Coordinates of C-alpha atoms in Angstrom, one line a residue:
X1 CA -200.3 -30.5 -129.6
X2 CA -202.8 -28.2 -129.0
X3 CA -202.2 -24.5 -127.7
X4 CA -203.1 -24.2 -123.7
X5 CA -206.6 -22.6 -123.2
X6 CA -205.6 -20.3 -120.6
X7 CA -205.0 -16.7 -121.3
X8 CA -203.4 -16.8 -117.5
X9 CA -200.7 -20.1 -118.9
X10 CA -200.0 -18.1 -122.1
X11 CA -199.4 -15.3 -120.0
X12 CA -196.7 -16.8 -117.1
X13 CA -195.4 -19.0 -120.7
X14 CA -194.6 -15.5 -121.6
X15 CA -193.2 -14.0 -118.5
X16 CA -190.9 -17.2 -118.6
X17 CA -189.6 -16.6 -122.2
X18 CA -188.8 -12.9 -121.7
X19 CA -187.6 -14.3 -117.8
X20 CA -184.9 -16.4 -119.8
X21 CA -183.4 -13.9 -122.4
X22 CA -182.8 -11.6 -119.7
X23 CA -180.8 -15.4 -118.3
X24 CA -179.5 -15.3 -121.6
X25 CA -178.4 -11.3 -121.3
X26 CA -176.4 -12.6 -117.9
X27 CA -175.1 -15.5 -119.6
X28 CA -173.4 -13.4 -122.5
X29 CA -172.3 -10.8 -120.0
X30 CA -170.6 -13.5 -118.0
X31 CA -169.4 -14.7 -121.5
X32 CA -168.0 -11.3 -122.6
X33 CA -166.3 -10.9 -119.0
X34 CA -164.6 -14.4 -119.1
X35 CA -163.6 -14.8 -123.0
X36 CA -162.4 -11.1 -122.6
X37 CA -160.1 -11.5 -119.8
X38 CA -158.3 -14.6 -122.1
X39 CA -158.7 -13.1 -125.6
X40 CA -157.5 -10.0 -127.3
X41 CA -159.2 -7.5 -128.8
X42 CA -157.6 -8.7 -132.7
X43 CA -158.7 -11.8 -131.9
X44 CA -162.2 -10.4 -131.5
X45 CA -161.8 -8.1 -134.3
X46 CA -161.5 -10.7 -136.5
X47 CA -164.1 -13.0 -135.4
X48 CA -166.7 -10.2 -135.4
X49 CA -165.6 -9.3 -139.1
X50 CA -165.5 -12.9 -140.4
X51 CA -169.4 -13.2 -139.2
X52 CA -170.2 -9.9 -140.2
X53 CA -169.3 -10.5 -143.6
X54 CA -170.8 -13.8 -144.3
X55 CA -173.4 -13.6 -141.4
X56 CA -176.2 -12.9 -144.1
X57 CA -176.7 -16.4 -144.3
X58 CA -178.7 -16.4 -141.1
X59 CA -180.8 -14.1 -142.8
X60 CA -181.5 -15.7 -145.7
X61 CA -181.4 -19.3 -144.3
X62 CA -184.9 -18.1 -142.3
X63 CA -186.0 -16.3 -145.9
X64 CA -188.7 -14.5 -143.9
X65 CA -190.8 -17.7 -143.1
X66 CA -190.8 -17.7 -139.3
X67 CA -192.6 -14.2 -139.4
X68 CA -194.9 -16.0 -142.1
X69 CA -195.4 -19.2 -139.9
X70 CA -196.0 -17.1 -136.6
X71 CA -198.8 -14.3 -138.1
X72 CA -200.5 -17.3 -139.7
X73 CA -204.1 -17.9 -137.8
X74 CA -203.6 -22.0 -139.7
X75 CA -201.7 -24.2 -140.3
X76 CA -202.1 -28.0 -141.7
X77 CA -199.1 -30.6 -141.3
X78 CA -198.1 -30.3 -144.5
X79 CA -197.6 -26.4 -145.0
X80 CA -195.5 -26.9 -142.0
X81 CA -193.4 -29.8 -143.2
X82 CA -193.1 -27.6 -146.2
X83 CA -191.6 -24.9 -144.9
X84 CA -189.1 -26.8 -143.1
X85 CA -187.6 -28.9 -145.9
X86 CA -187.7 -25.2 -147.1
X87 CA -185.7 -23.6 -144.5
X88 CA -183.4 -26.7 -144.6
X89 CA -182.2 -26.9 -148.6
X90 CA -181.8 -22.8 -147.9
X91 CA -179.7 -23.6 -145.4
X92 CA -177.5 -26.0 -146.7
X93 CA -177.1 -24.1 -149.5
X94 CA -176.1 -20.9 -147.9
X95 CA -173.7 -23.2 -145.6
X96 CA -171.8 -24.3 -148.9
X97 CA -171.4 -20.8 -150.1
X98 CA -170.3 -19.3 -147.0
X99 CA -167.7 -22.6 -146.5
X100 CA -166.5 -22.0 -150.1
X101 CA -166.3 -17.8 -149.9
X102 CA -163.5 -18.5 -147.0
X103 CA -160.0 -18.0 -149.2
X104 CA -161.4 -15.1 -151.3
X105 CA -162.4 -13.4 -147.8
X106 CA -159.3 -14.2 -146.5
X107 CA -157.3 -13.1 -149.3
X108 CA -159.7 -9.7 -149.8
X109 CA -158.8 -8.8 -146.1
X110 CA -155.1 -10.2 -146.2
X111 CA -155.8 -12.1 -143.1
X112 CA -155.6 -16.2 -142.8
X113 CA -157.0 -16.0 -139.6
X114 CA -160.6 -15.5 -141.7
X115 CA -160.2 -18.8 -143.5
X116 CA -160.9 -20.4 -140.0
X117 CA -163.7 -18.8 -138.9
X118 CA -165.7 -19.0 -141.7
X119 CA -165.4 -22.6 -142.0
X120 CA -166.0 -23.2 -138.7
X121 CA -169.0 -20.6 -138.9
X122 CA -170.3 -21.8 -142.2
X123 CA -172.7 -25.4 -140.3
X124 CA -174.1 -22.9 -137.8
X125 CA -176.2 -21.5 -141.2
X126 CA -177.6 -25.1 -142.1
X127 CA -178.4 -25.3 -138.2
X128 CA -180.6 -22.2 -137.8
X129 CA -182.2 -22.4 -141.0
X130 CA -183.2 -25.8 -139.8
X131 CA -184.4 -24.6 -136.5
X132 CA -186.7 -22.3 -137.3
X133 CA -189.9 -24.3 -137.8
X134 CA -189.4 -26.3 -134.4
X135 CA -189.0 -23.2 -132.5
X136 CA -192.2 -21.7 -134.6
X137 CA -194.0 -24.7 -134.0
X138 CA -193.2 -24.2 -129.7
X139 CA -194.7 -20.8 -130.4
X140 CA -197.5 -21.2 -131.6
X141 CA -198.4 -23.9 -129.4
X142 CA -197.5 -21.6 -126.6
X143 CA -194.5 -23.9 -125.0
X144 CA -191.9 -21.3 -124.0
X145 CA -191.0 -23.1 -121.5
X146 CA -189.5 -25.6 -123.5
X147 CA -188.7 -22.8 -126.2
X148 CA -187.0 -21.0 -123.8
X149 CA -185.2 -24.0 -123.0
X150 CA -183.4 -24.8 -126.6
X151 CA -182.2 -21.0 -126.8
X152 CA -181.0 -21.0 -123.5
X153 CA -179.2 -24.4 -123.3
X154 CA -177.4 -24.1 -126.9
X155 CA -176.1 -20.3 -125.3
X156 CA -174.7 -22.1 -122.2
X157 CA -172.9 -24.7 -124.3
X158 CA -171.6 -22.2 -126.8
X159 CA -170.3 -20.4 -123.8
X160 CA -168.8 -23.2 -122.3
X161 CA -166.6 -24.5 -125.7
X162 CA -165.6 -21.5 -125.8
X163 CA -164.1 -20.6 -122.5
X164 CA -162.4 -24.5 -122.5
X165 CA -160.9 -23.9 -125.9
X166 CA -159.7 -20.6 -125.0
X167 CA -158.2 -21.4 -121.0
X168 CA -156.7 -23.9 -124.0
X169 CA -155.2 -21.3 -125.8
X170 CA -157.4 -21.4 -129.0
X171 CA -158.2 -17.7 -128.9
X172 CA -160.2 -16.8 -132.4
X173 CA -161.1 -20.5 -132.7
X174 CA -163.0 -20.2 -129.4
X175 CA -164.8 -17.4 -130.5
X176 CA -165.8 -18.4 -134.2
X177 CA -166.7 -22.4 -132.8
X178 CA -169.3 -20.9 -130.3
X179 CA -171.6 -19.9 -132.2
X180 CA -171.9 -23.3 -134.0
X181 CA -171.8 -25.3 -131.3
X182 CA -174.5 -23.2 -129.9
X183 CA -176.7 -23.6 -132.9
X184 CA -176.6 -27.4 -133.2
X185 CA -177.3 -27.7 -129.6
X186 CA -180.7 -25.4 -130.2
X187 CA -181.5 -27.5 -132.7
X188 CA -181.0 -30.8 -131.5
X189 CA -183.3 -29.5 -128.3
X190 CA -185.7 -27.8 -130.3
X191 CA -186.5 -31.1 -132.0
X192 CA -186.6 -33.3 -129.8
X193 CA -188.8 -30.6 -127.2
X194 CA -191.7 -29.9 -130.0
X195 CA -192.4 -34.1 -130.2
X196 CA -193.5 -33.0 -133.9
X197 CA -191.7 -34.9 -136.9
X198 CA -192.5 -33.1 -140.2
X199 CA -193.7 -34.9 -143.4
X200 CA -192.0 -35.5 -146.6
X201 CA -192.5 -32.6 -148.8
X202 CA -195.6 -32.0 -151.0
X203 CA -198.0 -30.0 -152.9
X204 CA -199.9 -27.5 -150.7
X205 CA -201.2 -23.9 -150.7
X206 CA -198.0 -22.1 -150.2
X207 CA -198.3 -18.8 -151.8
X208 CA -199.3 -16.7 -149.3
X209 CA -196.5 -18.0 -147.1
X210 CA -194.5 -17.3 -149.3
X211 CA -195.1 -14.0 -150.7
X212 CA -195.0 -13.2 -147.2
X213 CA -191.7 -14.7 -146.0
X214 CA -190.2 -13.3 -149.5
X215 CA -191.5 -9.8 -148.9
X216 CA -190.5 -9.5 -145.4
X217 CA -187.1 -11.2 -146.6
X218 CA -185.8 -7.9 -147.9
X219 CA -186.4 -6.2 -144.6
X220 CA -184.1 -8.3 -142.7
X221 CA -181.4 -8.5 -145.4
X222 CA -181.5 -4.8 -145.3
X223 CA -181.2 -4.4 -142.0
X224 CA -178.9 -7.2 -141.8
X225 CA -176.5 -5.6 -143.8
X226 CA -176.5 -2.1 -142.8
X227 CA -176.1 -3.6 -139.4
X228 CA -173.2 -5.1 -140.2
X229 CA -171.6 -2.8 -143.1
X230 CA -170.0 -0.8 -140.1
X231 CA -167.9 -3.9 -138.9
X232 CA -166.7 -4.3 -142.8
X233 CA -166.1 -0.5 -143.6
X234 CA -164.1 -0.3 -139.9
X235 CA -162.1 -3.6 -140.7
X236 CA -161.2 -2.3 -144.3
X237 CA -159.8 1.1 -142.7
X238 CA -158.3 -0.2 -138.7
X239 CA -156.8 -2.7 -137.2
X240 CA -158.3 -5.9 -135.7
X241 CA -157.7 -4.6 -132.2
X242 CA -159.9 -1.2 -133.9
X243 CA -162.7 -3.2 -135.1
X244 CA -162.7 -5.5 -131.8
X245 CA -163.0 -2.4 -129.1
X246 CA -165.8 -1.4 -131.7
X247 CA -167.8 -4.8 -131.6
X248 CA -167.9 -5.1 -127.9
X249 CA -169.3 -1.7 -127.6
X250 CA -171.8 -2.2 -129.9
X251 CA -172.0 -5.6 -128.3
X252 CA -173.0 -4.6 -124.7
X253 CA -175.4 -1.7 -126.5
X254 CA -177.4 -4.1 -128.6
X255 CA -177.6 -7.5 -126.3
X256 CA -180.3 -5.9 -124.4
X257 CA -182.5 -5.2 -127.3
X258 CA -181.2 -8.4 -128.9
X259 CA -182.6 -10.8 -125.6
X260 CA -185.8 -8.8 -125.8
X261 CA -186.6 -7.6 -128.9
X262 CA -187.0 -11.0 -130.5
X263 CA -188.6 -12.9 -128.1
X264 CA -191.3 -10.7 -127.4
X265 CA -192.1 -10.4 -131.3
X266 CA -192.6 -13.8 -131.2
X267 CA -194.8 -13.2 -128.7
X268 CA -196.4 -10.6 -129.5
X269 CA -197.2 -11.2 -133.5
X270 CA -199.4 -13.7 -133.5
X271 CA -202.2 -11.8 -130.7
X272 CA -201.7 -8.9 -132.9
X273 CA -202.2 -10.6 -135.9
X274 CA -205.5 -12.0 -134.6
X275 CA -207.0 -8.4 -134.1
X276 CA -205.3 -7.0 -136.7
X277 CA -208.6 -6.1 -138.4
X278 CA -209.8 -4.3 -135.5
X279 CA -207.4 -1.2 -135.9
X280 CA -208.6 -0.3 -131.8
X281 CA -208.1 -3.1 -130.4
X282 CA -204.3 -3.4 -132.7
X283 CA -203.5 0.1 -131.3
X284 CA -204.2 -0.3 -128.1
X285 CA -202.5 -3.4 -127.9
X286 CA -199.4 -1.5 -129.6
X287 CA -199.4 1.4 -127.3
X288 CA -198.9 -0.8 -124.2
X289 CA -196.5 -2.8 -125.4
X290 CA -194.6 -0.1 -126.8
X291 CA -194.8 1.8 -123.4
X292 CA -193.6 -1.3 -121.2
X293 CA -191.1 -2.0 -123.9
X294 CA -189.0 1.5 -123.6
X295 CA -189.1 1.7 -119.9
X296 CA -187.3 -1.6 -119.9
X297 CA -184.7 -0.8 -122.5
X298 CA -184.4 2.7 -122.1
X299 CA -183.5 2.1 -118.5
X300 CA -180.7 -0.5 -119.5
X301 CA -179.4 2.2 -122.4
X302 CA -179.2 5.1 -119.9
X303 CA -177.3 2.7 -117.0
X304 CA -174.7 1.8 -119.7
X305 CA -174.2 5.0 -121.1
X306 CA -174.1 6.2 -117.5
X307 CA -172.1 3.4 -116.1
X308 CA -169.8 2.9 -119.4
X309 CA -166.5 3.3 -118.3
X310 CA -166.6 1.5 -114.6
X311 CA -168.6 -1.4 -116.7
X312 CA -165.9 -1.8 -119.3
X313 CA -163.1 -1.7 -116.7
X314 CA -164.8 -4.0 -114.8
X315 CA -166.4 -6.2 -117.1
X316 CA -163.8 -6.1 -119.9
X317 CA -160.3 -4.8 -118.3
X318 CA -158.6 -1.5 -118.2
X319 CA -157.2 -2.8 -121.8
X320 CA -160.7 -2.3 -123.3
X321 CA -161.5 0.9 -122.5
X322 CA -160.7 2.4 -125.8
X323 CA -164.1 1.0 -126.5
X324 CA -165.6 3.7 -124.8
X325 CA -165.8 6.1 -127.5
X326 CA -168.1 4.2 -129.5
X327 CA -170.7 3.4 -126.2
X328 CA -172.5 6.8 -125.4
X329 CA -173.0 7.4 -129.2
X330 CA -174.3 4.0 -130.6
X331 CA -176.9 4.0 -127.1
X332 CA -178.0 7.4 -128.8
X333 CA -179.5 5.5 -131.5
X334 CA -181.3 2.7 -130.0
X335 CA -182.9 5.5 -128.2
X336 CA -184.8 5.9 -131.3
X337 CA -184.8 1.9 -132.1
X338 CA -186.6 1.2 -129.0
X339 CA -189.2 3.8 -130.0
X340 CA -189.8 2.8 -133.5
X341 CA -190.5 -0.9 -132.3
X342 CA -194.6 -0.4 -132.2
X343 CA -194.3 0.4 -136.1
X344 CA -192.6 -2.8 -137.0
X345 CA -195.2 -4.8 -134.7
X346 CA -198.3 -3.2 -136.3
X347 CA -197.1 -3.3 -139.9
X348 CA -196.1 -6.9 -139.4
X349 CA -199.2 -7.6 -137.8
X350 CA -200.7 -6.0 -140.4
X351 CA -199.0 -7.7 -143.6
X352 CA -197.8 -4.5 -144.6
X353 CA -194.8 -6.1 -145.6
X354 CA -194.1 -3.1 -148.4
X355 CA -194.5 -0.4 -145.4
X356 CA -191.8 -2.7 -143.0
X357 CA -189.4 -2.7 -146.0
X358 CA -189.3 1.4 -147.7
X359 CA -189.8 2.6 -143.8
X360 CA -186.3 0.9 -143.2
X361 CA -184.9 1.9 -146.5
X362 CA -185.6 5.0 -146.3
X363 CA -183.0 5.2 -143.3
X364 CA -180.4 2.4 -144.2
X365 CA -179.7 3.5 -147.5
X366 CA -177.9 6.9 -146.7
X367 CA -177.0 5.2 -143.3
X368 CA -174.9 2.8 -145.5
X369 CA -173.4 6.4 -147.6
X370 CA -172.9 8.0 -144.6
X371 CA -170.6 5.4 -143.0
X372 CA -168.8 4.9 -146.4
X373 CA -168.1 8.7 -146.2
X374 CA -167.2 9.1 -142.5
X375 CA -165.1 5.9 -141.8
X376 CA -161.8 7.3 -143.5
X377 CA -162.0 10.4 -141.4
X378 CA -162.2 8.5 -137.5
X379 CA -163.5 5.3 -136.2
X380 CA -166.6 6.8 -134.0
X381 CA -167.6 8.2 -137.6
X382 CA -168.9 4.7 -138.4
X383 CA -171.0 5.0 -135.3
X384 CA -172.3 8.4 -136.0
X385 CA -173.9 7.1 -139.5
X386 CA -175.1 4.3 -137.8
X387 CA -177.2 6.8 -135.3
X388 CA -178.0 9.2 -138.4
X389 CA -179.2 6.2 -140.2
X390 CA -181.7 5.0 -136.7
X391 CA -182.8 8.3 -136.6
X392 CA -183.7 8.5 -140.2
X393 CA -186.0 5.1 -140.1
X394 CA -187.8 6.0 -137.1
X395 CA -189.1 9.2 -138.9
X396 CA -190.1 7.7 -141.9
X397 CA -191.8 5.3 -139.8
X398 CA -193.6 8.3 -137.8
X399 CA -194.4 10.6 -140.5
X400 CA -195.0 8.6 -143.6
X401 CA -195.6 5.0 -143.0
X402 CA -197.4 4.3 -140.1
X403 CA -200.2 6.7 -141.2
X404 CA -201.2 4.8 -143.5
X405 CA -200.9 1.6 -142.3
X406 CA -203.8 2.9 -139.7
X407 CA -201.5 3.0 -136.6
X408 CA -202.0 6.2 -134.0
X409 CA -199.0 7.9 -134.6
X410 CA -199.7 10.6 -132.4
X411 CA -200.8 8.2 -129.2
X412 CA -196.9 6.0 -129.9
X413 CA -195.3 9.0 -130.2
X414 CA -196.9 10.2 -126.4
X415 CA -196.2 7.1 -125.4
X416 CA -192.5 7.6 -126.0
X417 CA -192.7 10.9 -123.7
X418 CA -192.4 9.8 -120.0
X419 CA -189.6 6.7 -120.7
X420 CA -187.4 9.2 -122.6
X421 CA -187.7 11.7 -119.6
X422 CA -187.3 9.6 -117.6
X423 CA -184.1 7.9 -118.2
X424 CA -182.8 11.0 -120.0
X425 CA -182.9 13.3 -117.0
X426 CA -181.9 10.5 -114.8
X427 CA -178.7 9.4 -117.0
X428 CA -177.8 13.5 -117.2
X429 CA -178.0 13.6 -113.1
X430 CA -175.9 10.4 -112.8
X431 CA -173.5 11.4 -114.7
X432 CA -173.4 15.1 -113.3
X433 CA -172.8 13.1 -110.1
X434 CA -170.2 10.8 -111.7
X435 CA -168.1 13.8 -113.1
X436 CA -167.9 15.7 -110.0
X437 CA -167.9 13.2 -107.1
X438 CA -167.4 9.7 -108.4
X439 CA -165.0 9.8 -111.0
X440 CA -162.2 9.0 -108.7
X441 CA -163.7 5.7 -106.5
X442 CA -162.3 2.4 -107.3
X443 CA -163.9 1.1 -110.5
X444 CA -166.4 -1.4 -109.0
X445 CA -167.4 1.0 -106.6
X446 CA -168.1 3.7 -108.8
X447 CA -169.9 1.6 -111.0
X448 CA -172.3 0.5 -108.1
X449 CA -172.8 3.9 -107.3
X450 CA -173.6 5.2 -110.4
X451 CA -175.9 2.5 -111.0
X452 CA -177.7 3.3 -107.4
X453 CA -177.9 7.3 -108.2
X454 CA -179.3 6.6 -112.3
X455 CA -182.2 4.5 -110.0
X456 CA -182.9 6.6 -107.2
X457 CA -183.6 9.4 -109.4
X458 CA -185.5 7.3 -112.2
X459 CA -187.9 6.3 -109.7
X460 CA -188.2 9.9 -108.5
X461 CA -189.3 10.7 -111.7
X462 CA -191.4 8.1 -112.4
X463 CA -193.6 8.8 -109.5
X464 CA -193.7 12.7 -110.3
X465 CA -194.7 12.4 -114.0
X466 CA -194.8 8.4 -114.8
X467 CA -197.8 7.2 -112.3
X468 CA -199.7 6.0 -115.1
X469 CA -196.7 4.3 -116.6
X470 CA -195.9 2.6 -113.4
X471 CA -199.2 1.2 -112.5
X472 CA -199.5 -0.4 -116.1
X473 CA -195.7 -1.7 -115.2
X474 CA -197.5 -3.4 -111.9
X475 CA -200.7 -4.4 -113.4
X476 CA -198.6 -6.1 -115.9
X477 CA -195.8 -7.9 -113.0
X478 CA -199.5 -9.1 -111.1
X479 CA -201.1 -10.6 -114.3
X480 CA -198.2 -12.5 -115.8
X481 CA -197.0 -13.7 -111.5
X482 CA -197.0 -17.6 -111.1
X483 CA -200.0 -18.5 -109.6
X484 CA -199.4 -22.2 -108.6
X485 CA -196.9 -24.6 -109.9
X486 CA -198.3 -26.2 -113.6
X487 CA -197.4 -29.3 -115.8
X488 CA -198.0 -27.3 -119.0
X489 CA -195.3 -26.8 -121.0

C-alpha cells in the first residue's frame, strides 16, 4: 500500500497516534490505580526486578532495525521480509535464554517468586521482536490509525488479565503475565492491520541496514541498562516492598515521556531523514519540535512533582507514599531528558550513529558508578546517580556532539528557555501555595487544587514571556484538527 498523498492525512494520522498514547498514558494510570489497590508493593518489587534484569531482550530482539527500517527513504519486499525473519530468529533466541536464565536469577536473588516471572515474561521477547516490521511497515505507510490501534488494544488486554487474575488472587503472576499477553495481542493486530505477508528469506542488499541497526544497537542496550541497573542495584541492597515504592515512582515519572517520546520518533524520523542533507531545513524542523515537545512534558513533570503526594494517595493509597521520596528527584532529570531529545532526532536523522552512542556513554558510564557507589548509603541515592548521569548526557550532547553533527546548539538550547521557566516558576508557586494553604485539604481536593494553581500561573506566564511559544502551540492544534471524516487509514 502506498503512503497517503496528503501532507494534511499524514498530519491528523499523526495527531491520532500521539492522540492514543496519551489513551494509552490514561489506560496505565487506570492500571497502576486498580492493580495497586489489590497488589503489594513486594509483589511489584519483584515483578519490576525480574523484567529489569532480563528485559534486555526487548532491546536486542529489535537489534536497532526499526530505526534502520523507518530513516530508510526505500525499501523493496525483500529487504523487508529480510528484516523480519531477522527480528524473529533474534527473538526466539533471546526468548530461550531469558526462559532458561530463570533458576540462576532466582537463586542469585534468593527469591522463587523470579522463577515465575521470567518464564512467563520470557514469549513477550519472541512477540516484540516479531512485531517490529509490521508496526514499521504501518509507519511508513502513514497508517497510525491502525498502528495506533495494535499498541493500544494489546495495552487494554494486558490491563484487563491482569486486574482478573489479580481480583483472582494471582498477585505477581498478574503483573509479570500482562505484559505478554499484551505483546501477543499487538502482534497478532499488527499483522493482520498492515495486510502485508513478508517473503521467505533471501539474498538482498542489507548492509547498510545493518550497519545501521547494529550501530544504533549499542545505544539502546546502553541505555537499556543503565535504565535499569537502578532496579538491580536497589533489589540487591532493599527489600521487595523498597524496590516496588521505587518503580512506581519512576513509573508515573517516565510513562509520560514513555507514551510520547516513541511515537513521535517514529514520526518524526523519517521527514527528518528526508531533509537531512539540508542542515536548515533539519534545524528548523528540530527546533519546533523540540519546543512543542518540552512544553508538553515539562508541564506533566512539574504537575507530578507538584501534585506528588495527593497523586500517590489518591492514585496508589496512603500505603504507597513512601514512594514519594524518589518522585521530585527522578522528575529533576527528565527535566534534562526532555531537553536533550532534539540531539537524538538530528543525529538519528543524520546517521550519526557513533555521535547517538559516545554522547550517551559519556553520561551512563559514571551514571552506572555513581549508583554502584551511592545505593549502600540510602535508597534515593540510586535516584540521585540516575539524575547525575541525565545531566551528564545532555551536556555532552550540547557541548561536544551536536556541534559537529551540524545541529544549532545555541537555537535548541534557547528553545529550552521559556518551557523551563515556565513550568519551573509555576511548579515553585504551587507548591509555595501547597505548603502554606493546601497541605491540610482532603487529598483529592488538594490534589485538584494544586493542579488548578500549577495551570493558572503556567498560563500567566506563558502569555508574559511565551507568546511566541503559544502561537506555534495553536498554529500546530489548527494544522493537525480533523477537517472532515476520511476512509484513509
Amino acid at each position: 500500500m502506498e503512503p497517503d498523498a496528503s501532507p494534511g492525512s499524514r498530519a491528523r494520522g499523526a495527531t491520532l497516534l500521539l492522540s492514543t498514547q496519551w489513551l494509552r498514558y490514561v489506560l496505565q494510570i487506570v492500571n497502576i490505580v486498580v492493580l495497586a489497590r489489590l497488589i503489594g508493593p513486594a509483589d511489584f518489587g519483584i515483578v519490576s526486578l525480574g523484567l529489569a534484569i532480563v528485559g534486555i531482550a526487548s532491546v536486542l530482539g529489535d537489534f536497532g532495525l526499526s530505526l534502520a527500517a523507518l530513516r530508510e527513504k526505500d525499501l523493496s519486499q525483500q529487504q523487508k521480509s529480510n528484516l523480519l525473519w531477522l527480528n524473529t530468529a533474534i527473538g526466539a533466541a533471546l526468548a530461550l535464554v531469558v526462559a532458561a536464565a530463570a533458576v540462576p536469577i532466582a537463586t542469585a536473588f534468593d527469591d522463587d517468586r523470579l522463577i515465575a516471572v521470567v518464564l512467563i515474561a520470557a514469549p513477550a521477547y519472541l512477540f516484540r521482536a516479531a512485531v517490529v516490521q509490521f508496526q514499521v511497515e504501518l509507519n511508513r505507510t502513514d497508517r497510525f490509525r491502525r498502528l495506533a490501534a495494535s499498541e493500544l488494544g494489546g495495552d487494554a488486554v494486558g490491563v484487563a488479565t491482569a486486574v482478573i487474575l489479580a481480583l483472582a488472587g494471582s498477585g505477581y503472576v498478574a503483573l509479570a503475565l500482562q505484559g505478554t499477553v499484551a505483546a501477543l495481542v499487538s502482534l497478532v493486530w499488527a499483522c493482520a492491520a498492515t495486510g502485508w505477508r513478508p517473503s521467505l528469506p533471501r539474498r538482498a542488499p542489507m548492509r547498510r541496514l545493518l550497519v545501521f541497526g547494529v550501530s544504533t544497537l549499542g545505544t539502546h542496550a546502553a541505555h537499556y541498562i543503565t535504565t535499569n541497573v537502578d532496579t538491580i542495584v536497589m533489589g540487591a541492597w532493599y527489600s521487595a516492598a523498597t524496590v516496588g515504592f521505587y518503580s512506581r515512582a519512576y513509573q508515573l515519572v517516565m510513562l509520560p515521556l514513555q507514551q510520547v517520546a516513541a511515537p513521535l520518533t517514529r514520526i518524526l524520523l523519517p521527514r527528518l531523514a528526508a531533509v537531512a542533507d539540508d542542515l536548515d531545513a533539519l534545524n528548523d524542523a528540530l527546533v519546533r519540535a523540540q519546543r512543542l515537545v518540552s512544553h508538553a512534558l515539562l508541564a506533566v513533570t512539574g504537575l507530578l512533582v507538584v501534585g506528588g503526594a495527593p497523586l500517590i494517595e489518591v492514585v496508589l493509597g496512603a500505603d504507597w507514599l513512601p514512594a514519594m521520596q524518589y518522585l521530585p528527584v527522578l522528575a529533576a532529570g527528565t527535566v534534562f531528558q526532555t531537553i536533550a531529545y532534539g540531539y537524538y532526532w538530528g543525529f538519528a536523522a543524520r546517521g550519526r550513529s557513533g555521535a547517538l552512542f559516545f554522547s550517551e556513554v559519556v553520561g551512563r558510564v559514571p551514571m552506572v558508578l555513581l549508583i554502584l557507589v551511592w545505593a549502600p548509603l540510602t535508597p534515593v541515592g540510586v535516584a540521585w546517580g540516575v539524575v547525575a548521569g541525565q545531566v551528564l548526557i545532555w551536556a555532552s550532547g550540547t557541548f561536544v556532539f551536536a556541534p559537529r553533527a551540524g545541529l544549532r546548539v545555541r537555537e535548541l538550547l534557547l528553545t529550552a528557555i521559556v518551557p523551563v521557566t515556565v513550568s519551573g516558576l509555576a511548579t515553585l508557586g504551587s507548591w509555595g501555595l501547597d505548603t502554606a494553604v493546601l497541605g491540610t485539604l482532603p487529598p483529592v481536593v488538594r490534589l485538584l487544587a494544586v493542579a488548578a494553581a500549577w495551570t493558572l500561573l503556567a498560563g500567566g506566564l506563558l502569555a508574559v514571556c511565551g507568546r511566541r511559544d503559544a502561537r506555534l502551540m495553536g498554529e500546530t492544534l489548527r494544522s493537525m484538527r480533523p477537517r472532515r471524516p476520511s476512509s484513509a487509514d
